[in-house]
Amino acid sequence: AQTVTQSQPEMSVQEAETVTLSCTYDTSESNYYLFWYKQPPSRQMILVIRQEAYKQQNATENRFSVNFQKAAKSFSLKISDSQLGDTAMYFCAPRSSGGYNKLIFGAGTRLAVHP
Amino acid sequence: DTGVSQDPRHKITKRGQNVTFRCDPISEHNRLYWYRQTLGQGPEFLTYFQNEAQLEKSRLLSDRFSAERPKGSFSTLEIQRTEQGDSAMYLCASSLTVGTDTQYFGPGTRLTVL
């Protein structure tokens, strides 16, 4: 079974600074997908960025980028130019590329962006 | 595209009562998922449908839980004889089996069992 570890329960960053959230996972599959979702306080889960494991190039989405290291099973999220609206819980979630499509979520990292 | 919607947003019930939640996926999405999220934790998978077929159920889904997606559109999740341990946020997500098959989440139904 897949497991996901987010080793930073809480992090804080100043507005406009850069922060990196870590995620490691365990899987026996060779092809899969990886996702980062954010969940603002009392609001719904929103997709931040996704990565296909067979692609070596790291995904980028505006201020969000990932550092995907397949051999190390590491999938960190970098947020550049942090904004107050980035304050949220962030969840790392791998997903099988095969018939079982469930997301396996980590425990999350609570990020606070301060002015 | 109005996104995934869930109803009700909040439900307070007494222990032993039955409750039913509804999820309307994004139009044309053929896959629908239910997750449960307790306070301070990441969501845990409960079950998923492709069209009207329920293809996977978690061991978390006890006999008191049942989910349906009768016409491959909206889905319902029923909990019978609720227990205090059922108190959680119930999240619904939908996806389309194209490309990365990304799941998009609804706002959730927060259940409180007294």
PDB file of C-alpha atoms in Angstrom:
ATOM      1  CA  ALA A   1       0.000   0.000   0.000  1.00  0.00           C
ATOM      2  CA  GLN A   2       1.130   3.534  -0.711  1.00  0.00           C
ATOM      3  CA  THR A   3       2.107   5.740   2.192  1.00  0.00           C
ATOM      4  CA  VAL A   4       2.760   9.455   2.168  1.00  0.00           C
ATOM      5  CA  THR A   5       4.871  11.412   4.644  1.00  0.00           C
ATOM      6  CA  GLN A   6       4.746  15.148   5.043  1.00  0.00           C
ATOM      7  CA  SER A   7       7.325  15.783   7.714  1.00  0.00           C
ATOM      8  CA  GLN A   8       6.512  19.438   8.355  1.00  0.00           C
ATOM      9  CA  PRO A   9       3.232  19.773  10.268  1.00  0.00           C
ATOM     10  CA  GLU A  10       3.436  23.573  10.239  1.00  0.00           C
ATOM     11  CA  MET A  11       5.438  26.182   8.412  1.00  0.00           C
ATOM     12  CA  SER A  12       5.385  29.933   8.217  1.00  0.00           C
ATOM     13  CA  VAL A  13       6.805  32.385   5.712  1.00  0.00           C
ATOM     14  CA  GLN A  14       6.849  36.105   5.159  1.00  0.00           C
ATOM     15  CA  GLU A  15       4.937  37.575   2.276  1.00  0.00           C
ATOM     16  CA  ALA A  16       7.004  37.631  -0.954  1.00  0.00           C
ATOM     17  CA  GLU A  17       9.435  35.012   0.351  1.00  0.00           C
ATOM     18  CA  THR A  18       9.915  31.463  -0.955  1.00  0.00           C
ATOM     19  CA  VAL A  19       8.962  28.336   0.937  1.00  0.00           C
ATOM     20  CA  THR A  20       9.380  24.633   0.198  1.00  0.00           C
ATOM     21  CA  LEU A  21       7.071  21.927   1.498  1.00  0.00           C
ATOM     22  CA  SER A  22       8.394  18.382   1.561  1.00  0.00           C
ATOM     23  CA  CYS A  23       6.701  15.108   0.702  1.00  0.00           C
ATOM     24  CA  THR A  24       7.982  11.579   0.462  1.00  0.00           C
ATOM     25  CA  TYR A  25       5.960   8.558  -0.541  1.00  0.00           C
ATOM     26  CA  ASP A  26       6.249   4.853  -0.939  1.00  0.00           C
ATOM     27  CA  THR A  27       5.024   2.973  -3.983  1.00  0.00           C
ATOM     28  CA  SER A  28       5.922  -0.154  -5.882  1.00  0.00           C
ATOM     29  CA  GLU A  29       4.558   1.179  -9.154  1.00  0.00           C
ATOM     30  CA  SER A  30       6.693   2.567 -11.925  1.00  0.00           C
ATOM     31  CA  ASN A  31       4.104   4.883 -13.393  1.00  0.00           C
ATOM     32  CA  TYR A  32       1.815   7.061 -11.350  1.00  0.00           C
ATOM     33  CA  TYR A  33       0.738  10.649 -10.809  1.00  0.00           C
ATOM     34  CA  LEU A  34       1.494  13.059  -8.005  1.00  0.00           C
ATOM     35  CA  PHE A  35      -0.624  15.976  -6.887  1.00  0.00           C
ATOM     36  CA  TRP A  36      -0.450  18.864  -4.477  1.00  0.00           C
ATOM     37  CA  TYR A  37      -3.759  20.193  -3.206  1.00  0.00           C
ATOM     38  CA  LYS A  38      -4.375  23.188  -0.950  1.00  0.00           C
ATOM     39  CA  GLN A  39      -7.252  23.553   1.486  1.00  0.00           C
ATOM     40  CA  PRO A  40      -7.717  27.132   2.728  1.00  0.00           C
ATOM     41  CA  PRO A  41      -9.389  27.552   6.129  1.00  0.00           C
ATOM     42  CA  SER A  42     -13.038  26.477   5.888  1.00  0.00           C
ATOM     43  CA  ARG A  43     -12.818  26.253   2.128  1.00  0.00           C
ATOM     44  CA  GLN A  44     -12.668  23.446  -0.363  1.00  0.00           C
ATOM     45  CA  MET A  45      -9.729  21.453  -1.652  1.00  0.00           C
ATOM     46  CA  ILE A  46      -8.114  23.041  -4.689  1.00  0.00           C
ATOM     47  CA  LEU A  47      -5.617  21.496  -7.095  1.00  0.00           C
ATOM     48  CA  VAL A  48      -2.276  23.296  -7.011  1.00  0.00           C
ATOM     49  CA  ILE A  49      -0.068  21.281  -9.342  1.00  0.00           C
ATOM     50  CA  ARG A  50       0.329  17.788 -10.786  1.00  0.00           C
ATOM     51  CA  GLN A  51       3.238  15.693 -12.011  1.00  0.00           C
ATOM     52  CA  GLU A  52       3.351  12.553 -14.101  1.00  0.00           C
ATOM     53  CA  ALA A  53       5.995  10.177 -12.824  1.00  0.00           C
ATOM     54  CA  TYR A  54       7.219   9.217 -16.282  1.00  0.00           C
ATOM     55  CA  LYS A  55       8.063  12.832 -17.069  1.00  0.00           C
ATOM     56  CA  GLN A  56      11.506  13.906 -15.922  1.00  0.00           C
ATOM     57  CA  GLN A  57      10.756  17.601 -16.250  1.00  0.00           C
ATOM     58  CA  ASN A  58       9.467  19.186 -13.074  1.00  0.00           C
ATOM     59  CA  ALA A  59       6.005  20.689 -13.309  1.00  0.00           C
ATOM     60  CA  THR A  60       5.517  24.434 -12.936  1.00  0.00           C
ATOM     61  CA  GLU A  61       2.319  26.407 -12.484  1.00  0.00           C
ATOM     62  CA  ASN A  62       2.901  30.152 -12.118  1.00  0.00           C
ATOM     63  CA  ARG A  63       4.445  30.671  -8.638  1.00  0.00           C
ATOM     64  CA  PHE A  64       4.252  26.958  -7.815  1.00  0.00           C
ATOM     65  CA  SER A  65       6.834  24.406  -8.871  1.00  0.00           C
ATOM     66  CA  VAL A  66       7.841  20.933  -7.816  1.00  0.00           C
ATOM     67  CA  ASN A  67      11.109  19.125  -7.310  1.00  0.00           C
ATOM     68  CA  PHE A  68      10.342  15.548  -8.291  1.00  0.00           C
ATOM     69  CA  GLN A  69      13.011  12.973  -7.507  1.00  0.00           C
ATOM     70  CA  LYS A  70      11.637   9.613  -8.598  1.00  0.00           C
ATOM     71  CA  ALA A  71      14.447   7.436  -7.258  1.00  0.00           C
ATOM     72  CA  ALA A  72      14.210   9.073  -3.854  1.00  0.00           C
ATOM     73  CA  LYS A  73      10.381   9.075  -4.015  1.00  0.00           C
ATOM     74  CA  SER A  74      10.371  12.728  -3.111  1.00  0.00           C
ATOM     75  CA  PHE A  75       7.932  15.353  -4.376  1.00  0.00           C
ATOM     76  CA  SER A  76       8.452  18.773  -2.801  1.00  0.00           C
ATOM     77  CA  LEU A  77       6.445  21.913  -3.546  1.00  0.00           C
ATOM     78  CA  LYS A  78       8.091  25.306  -3.877  1.00  0.00           C
ATOM     79  CA  ILE A  79       5.997  28.430  -3.541  1.00  0.00           C
ATOM     80  CA  SER A  80       7.704  31.574  -4.786  1.00  0.00           C
ATOM     81  CA  ASP A  81       6.660  35.144  -3.960  1.00  0.00           C
ATOM     82  CA  SER A  82       4.319  33.894  -1.219  1.00  0.00           C
ATOM     83  CA  GLN A  83       1.017  35.701  -0.894  1.00  0.00           C
ATOM     84  CA  LEU A  84      -1.411  35.985   2.002  1.00  0.00           C
ATOM     85  CA  GLY A  85      -3.881  33.921  -0.002  1.00  0.00           C
ATOM     86  CA  ASP A  86      -1.449  31.003   0.044  1.00  0.00           C
ATOM     87  CA  THR A  87      -2.275  30.441   3.719  1.00  0.00           C
ATOM     88  CA  ALA A  88      -3.775  26.937   3.781  1.00  0.00           C
ATOM     89  CA  MET A  89      -3.250  23.280   4.502  1.00  0.00           C
ATOM     90  CA  TYR A  90      -1.236  21.661   1.733  1.00  0.00           C
ATOM     91  CA  PHE A  91      -1.622  17.981   0.950  1.00  0.00           C
ATOM     92  CA  CYS A  92       0.614  15.795  -1.140  1.00  0.00           C
ATOM     93  CA  ALA A  93      -1.231  12.947  -2.853  1.00  0.00           C
ATOM     94  CA  PRO A  94       0.107  10.260  -5.172  1.00  0.00           C
ATOM     95  CA  ARG A  95      -2.275   8.275  -7.335  1.00  0.00           C
ATOM     96  CA  SER A  96      -1.940   5.062  -9.247  1.00  0.00           C
ATOM     97  CA  SER A  97      -2.036   5.273 -13.019  1.00  0.00           C
ATOM     98  CA  GLY A  98      -3.778   1.931 -13.173  1.00  0.00           C
ATOM     99  CA  GLY A  99      -7.314   0.898 -12.372  1.00  0.00           C
ATOM    100  CA  TYR A 100      -7.278   2.057  -8.765  1.00  0.00           C
ATOM    101  CA  ASN A 101      -7.641   5.794  -8.931  1.00  0.00           C
ATOM    102  CA  LYS A 102      -7.877   6.784  -5.302  1.00  0.00           C
ATOM    103  CA  LEU A 103      -5.673   9.533  -3.981  1.00  0.00           C
ATOM    104  CA  ILE A 104      -3.562   8.711  -0.948  1.00  0.00           C
ATOM    105  CA  PHE A 105      -3.157  11.853   1.134  1.00  0.00           C
ATOM    106  CA  GLY A 106      -0.446  12.804   3.560  1.00  0.00           C
ATOM    107  CA  ALA A 107      -1.288  14.390   6.903  1.00  0.00           C
ATOM    108  CA  GLY A 108      -0.721  17.824   5.431  1.00  0.00           C
ATOM    109  CA  THR A 109       1.414  20.873   6.139  1.00  0.00           C
ATOM    110  CA  ARG A 110      -0.230  23.964   7.555  1.00  0.00           C
ATOM    111  CA  LEU A 111       1.320  27.009   5.893  1.00  0.00           C
ATOM    112  CA  ALA A 112       0.886  30.482   7.318  1.00  0.00           C
ATOM    113  CA  VAL A 113       1.938  33.482   5.231  1.00  0.00           C
ATOM    114  CA  HIS A 114       2.576  36.602   7.313  1.00  0.00           C
ATOM    115  CA  PRO A 115       2.581  40.216   6.091  1.00  0.00           C
TER     116      PRO A 115
ATOM    117  CA  ASP B   1     -19.086  24.311 -15.504  1.00  0.00           C
ATOM    118  CA  THR B   2     -20.292  24.914 -11.966  1.00  0.00           C
ATOM    119  CA  GLY B   3     -17.877  22.588 -10.196  1.00  0.00           C
ATOM    120  CA  VAL B   4     -18.663  19.768  -7.799  1.00  0.00           C
ATOM    121  CA  SER B   5     -21.533  20.558  -5.452  1.00  0.00           C
ATOM    122  CA  GLN B   6     -22.535  18.838  -2.222  1.00  0.00           C
ATOM    123  CA  ASP B   7     -25.666  19.031  -0.153  1.00  0.00           C
ATOM    124  CA  PRO B   8     -26.119  19.694   2.687  1.00  0.00           C
ATOM    125  CA  ARG B   9     -23.017  21.641   3.690  1.00  0.00           C
ATOM    126  CA  HIS B  10     -23.594  20.955   7.361  1.00  0.00           C
ATOM    127  CA  LYS B  11     -25.546  18.238   9.134  1.00  0.00           C
ATOM    128  CA  ILE B  12     -26.064  17.800  12.849  1.00  0.00           C
ATOM    129  CA  THR B  13     -27.721  14.609  13.940  1.00  0.00           C
ATOM    130  CA  LYS B  14     -28.233  12.523  17.017  1.00  0.00           C
ATOM    131  CA  ARG B  15     -26.497   9.225  17.493  1.00  0.00           C
ATOM    132  CA  GLY B  16     -28.483   6.392  15.976  1.00  0.00           C
ATOM    133  CA  GLN B  17     -30.132   8.462  13.254  1.00  0.00           C
ATOM    134  CA  ASN B  18     -29.654   7.890   9.547  1.00  0.00           C
ATOM    135  CA  VAL B  19     -28.215  10.596   7.308  1.00  0.00           C
ATOM    136  CA  THR B  20     -27.868  10.946   3.549  1.00  0.00           C
ATOM    137  CA  PHE B  21     -25.555  13.231   1.625  1.00  0.00           C
ATOM    138  CA  ARG B  22     -25.696  14.144  -2.030  1.00  0.00           C
ATOM    139  CA  CYS B  23     -22.921  14.939  -4.489  1.00  0.00           C
ATOM    140  CA  ASP B  24     -23.348  16.397  -7.971  1.00  0.00           C
ATOM    141  CA  PRO B  25     -20.163  16.005 -10.012  1.00  0.00           C
ATOM    142  CA  ILE B  26     -18.868  18.244 -12.758  1.00  0.00           C
ATOM    143  CA  SER B  27     -20.965  17.682 -15.842  1.00  0.00           C
ATOM    144  CA  GLU B  28     -19.577  14.928 -18.093  1.00  0.00           C
ATOM    145  CA  HIS B  29     -17.252  13.579 -15.401  1.00  0.00           C
ATOM    146  CA  ASN B  30     -17.677   9.821 -15.368  1.00  0.00           C
ATOM    147  CA  ARG B  31     -15.763   9.096 -12.149  1.00  0.00           C
ATOM    148  CA  LEU B  32     -16.934  10.057  -8.696  1.00  0.00           C
ATOM    149  CA  TYR B  33     -15.164   9.585  -5.366  1.00  0.00           C
ATOM    150  CA  TRP B  34     -16.064   9.865  -1.708  1.00  0.00           C
ATOM    151  CA  TYR B  35     -13.472  10.689   0.966  1.00  0.00           C
ATOM    152  CA  ARG B  36     -13.712  11.309   4.679  1.00  0.00           C
ATOM    153  CA  GLN B  37     -11.602  13.884   6.480  1.00  0.00           C
ATOM    154  CA  THR B  38     -11.343  14.161  10.239  1.00  0.00           C
ATOM    155  CA  LEU B  39     -10.041  17.267  11.943  1.00  0.00           C
ATOM    156  CA  GLY B  40      -6.366  17.910  11.303  1.00  0.00           C
ATOM    157  CA  GLN B  41      -5.939  14.936   8.983  1.00  0.00           C
ATOM    158  CA  GLY B  42      -5.742  14.355   5.268  1.00  0.00           C
ATOM    159  CA  PRO B  43      -8.750  12.877   3.479  1.00  0.00           C
ATOM    160  CA  GLU B  44      -9.155   9.102   3.450  1.00  0.00           C
ATOM    161  CA  PHE B  45     -10.661   7.276   0.516  1.00  0.00           C
ATOM    162  CA  LEU B  46     -14.061   5.657   1.020  1.00  0.00           C
ATOM    163  CA  THR B  47     -15.343   4.559  -2.374  1.00  0.00           C
ATOM    164  CA  TYR B  48     -15.395   5.346  -6.074  1.00  0.00           C
ATOM    165  CA  PHE B  49     -17.705   4.966  -9.034  1.00  0.00           C
ATOM    166  CA  GLN B  50     -17.097   4.812 -12.725  1.00  0.00           C
ATOM    167  CA  ASN B  51     -20.395   5.760 -14.276  1.00  0.00           C
ATOM    168  CA  GLU B  52     -22.946   3.861 -12.169  1.00  0.00           C
ATOM    169  CA  ALA B  53     -20.625   1.014 -11.160  1.00  0.00           C
ATOM    170  CA  GLN B  54     -19.074   1.081  -7.702  1.00  0.00           C
ATOM    171  CA  LEU B  55     -15.570  -0.202  -8.430  1.00  0.00           C
ATOM    172  CA  GLU B  56     -13.780   0.074  -5.118  1.00  0.00           C
ATOM    173  CA  LYS B  57     -14.728   0.307  -1.465  1.00  0.00           C
ATOM    174  CA  SER B  58     -12.385   1.016   1.416  1.00  0.00           C
ATOM    175  CA  ARG B  59     -12.348  -1.125   4.529  1.00  0.00           C
ATOM    176  CA  LEU B  60     -13.310   2.132   6.263  1.00  0.00           C
ATOM    177  CA  LEU B  61     -16.732   1.756   4.679  1.00  0.00           C
ATOM    178  CA  SER B  62     -18.506  -0.368   7.266  1.00  0.00           C
ATOM    179  CA  ASP B  63     -21.858  -2.067   6.709  1.00  0.00           C
ATOM    180  CA  ARG B  64     -23.562   1.071   8.006  1.00  0.00           C
ATOM    181  CA  PHE B  65     -22.323   3.031   4.996  1.00  0.00           C
ATOM    182  CA  SER B  66     -23.772   2.715   1.535  1.00  0.00           C
ATOM    183  CA  ALA B  67     -23.182   4.737  -1.596  1.00  0.00           C
ATOM    184  CA  GLU B  68     -25.045   4.823  -4.868  1.00  0.00           C
ATOM    185  CA  ARG B  69     -24.787   6.505  -8.217  1.00  0.00           C
ATOM    186  CA  PRO B  70     -27.951   5.265  -9.888  1.00  0.00           C
ATOM    187  CA  LYS B  71     -27.741   6.907 -13.290  1.00  0.00           C
ATOM    188  CA  GLY B  72     -24.076   7.684 -13.426  1.00  0.00           C
ATOM    189  CA  SER B  73     -24.681  11.318 -12.516  1.00  0.00           C
ATOM    190  CA  PHE B  74     -25.194  12.392  -8.909  1.00  0.00           C
ATOM    191  CA  SER B  75     -24.283  10.156  -5.985  1.00  0.00           C
ATOM    192  CA  THR B  76     -25.620   9.653  -2.486  1.00  0.00           C
ATOM    193  CA  LEU B  77     -23.790   8.485   0.613  1.00  0.00           C
ATOM    194  CA  GLU B  78     -25.959   7.140   3.413  1.00  0.00           C
ATOM    195  CA  ILE B  79     -24.845   6.423   6.944  1.00  0.00           C
ATOM    196  CA  GLN B  80     -27.201   4.336   9.022  1.00  0.00           C
ATOM    197  CA  ARG B  81     -27.280   4.306  12.828  1.00  0.00           C
ATOM    198  CA  THR B  82     -24.762   7.105  13.086  1.00  0.00           C
ATOM    199  CA  GLU B  83     -22.085   6.998  15.776  1.00  0.00           C
ATOM    200  CA  GLN B  84     -20.053   9.818  17.266  1.00  0.00           C
ATOM    201  CA  GLY B  85     -17.008   8.470  15.437  1.00  0.00           C
ATOM    202  CA  ASP B  86     -18.733   9.249  12.151  1.00  0.00           C
ATOM    203  CA  SER B  87     -18.317  12.966  12.820  1.00  0.00           C
ATOM    204  CA  ALA B  88     -16.131  14.236   9.988  1.00  0.00           C
ATOM    205  CA  MET B  89     -16.086  16.157   6.734  1.00  0.00           C
ATOM    206  CA  TYR B  90     -17.315  14.040   3.831  1.00  0.00           C
ATOM    207  CA  LEU B  91     -15.744  15.111   0.566  1.00  0.00           C
ATOM    208  CA  CYS B  92     -16.833  14.268  -2.928  1.00  0.00           C
ATOM    209  CA  ALA B  93     -14.618  14.550  -6.002  1.00  0.00           C
ATOM    210  CA  SER B  94     -15.114  13.870  -9.689  1.00  0.00           C
ATOM    211  CA  SER B  95     -12.851  13.281 -12.649  1.00  0.00           C
ATOM    212  CA  LEU B  96     -12.865  12.494 -16.330  1.00  0.00           C
ATOM    213  CA  THR B  97     -10.925   9.516 -17.661  1.00  0.00           C
ATOM    214  CA  VAL B  98      -8.844  11.621 -20.004  1.00  0.00           C
ATOM    215  CA  GLY B  99      -5.204  12.545 -19.538  1.00  0.00           C
ATOM    216  CA  THR B 100      -4.187  12.736 -15.909  1.00  0.00           C
ATOM    217  CA  ASP B 101      -7.735  12.022 -14.684  1.00  0.00           C
ATOM    218  CA  THR B 102      -7.420  14.819 -12.149  1.00  0.00           C
ATOM    219  CA  GLN B 103      -9.906  14.835  -9.292  1.00  0.00           C
ATOM    220  CA  TYR B 104     -11.786  18.043  -8.480  1.00  0.00           C
ATOM    221  CA  PHE B 105     -13.327  18.379  -5.065  1.00  0.00           C
ATOM    222  CA  GLY B 106     -16.586  19.732  -3.771  1.00  0.00           C
ATOM    223  CA  PRO B 107     -16.944  21.877  -0.637  1.00  0.00           C
ATOM    224  CA  GLY B 108     -17.764  18.896   1.560  1.00  0.00           C
ATOM    225  CA  THR B 109     -20.518  18.030   4.024  1.00  0.00           C
ATOM    226  CA  ARG B 110     -19.581  18.478   7.652  1.00  0.00           C
ATOM    227  CA  LEU B 111     -21.330  15.893   9.823  1.00  0.00           C
ATOM    228  CA  THR B 112     -21.624  16.299  13.575  1.00  0.00           C
ATOM    229  CA  VAL B 113     -23.079  13.390  15.526  1.00  0.00           C
ATOM    230  CA  LEU B 114     -24.224  14.323  19.029  1.00  0.00           C
TER     231      LEU B 114
END
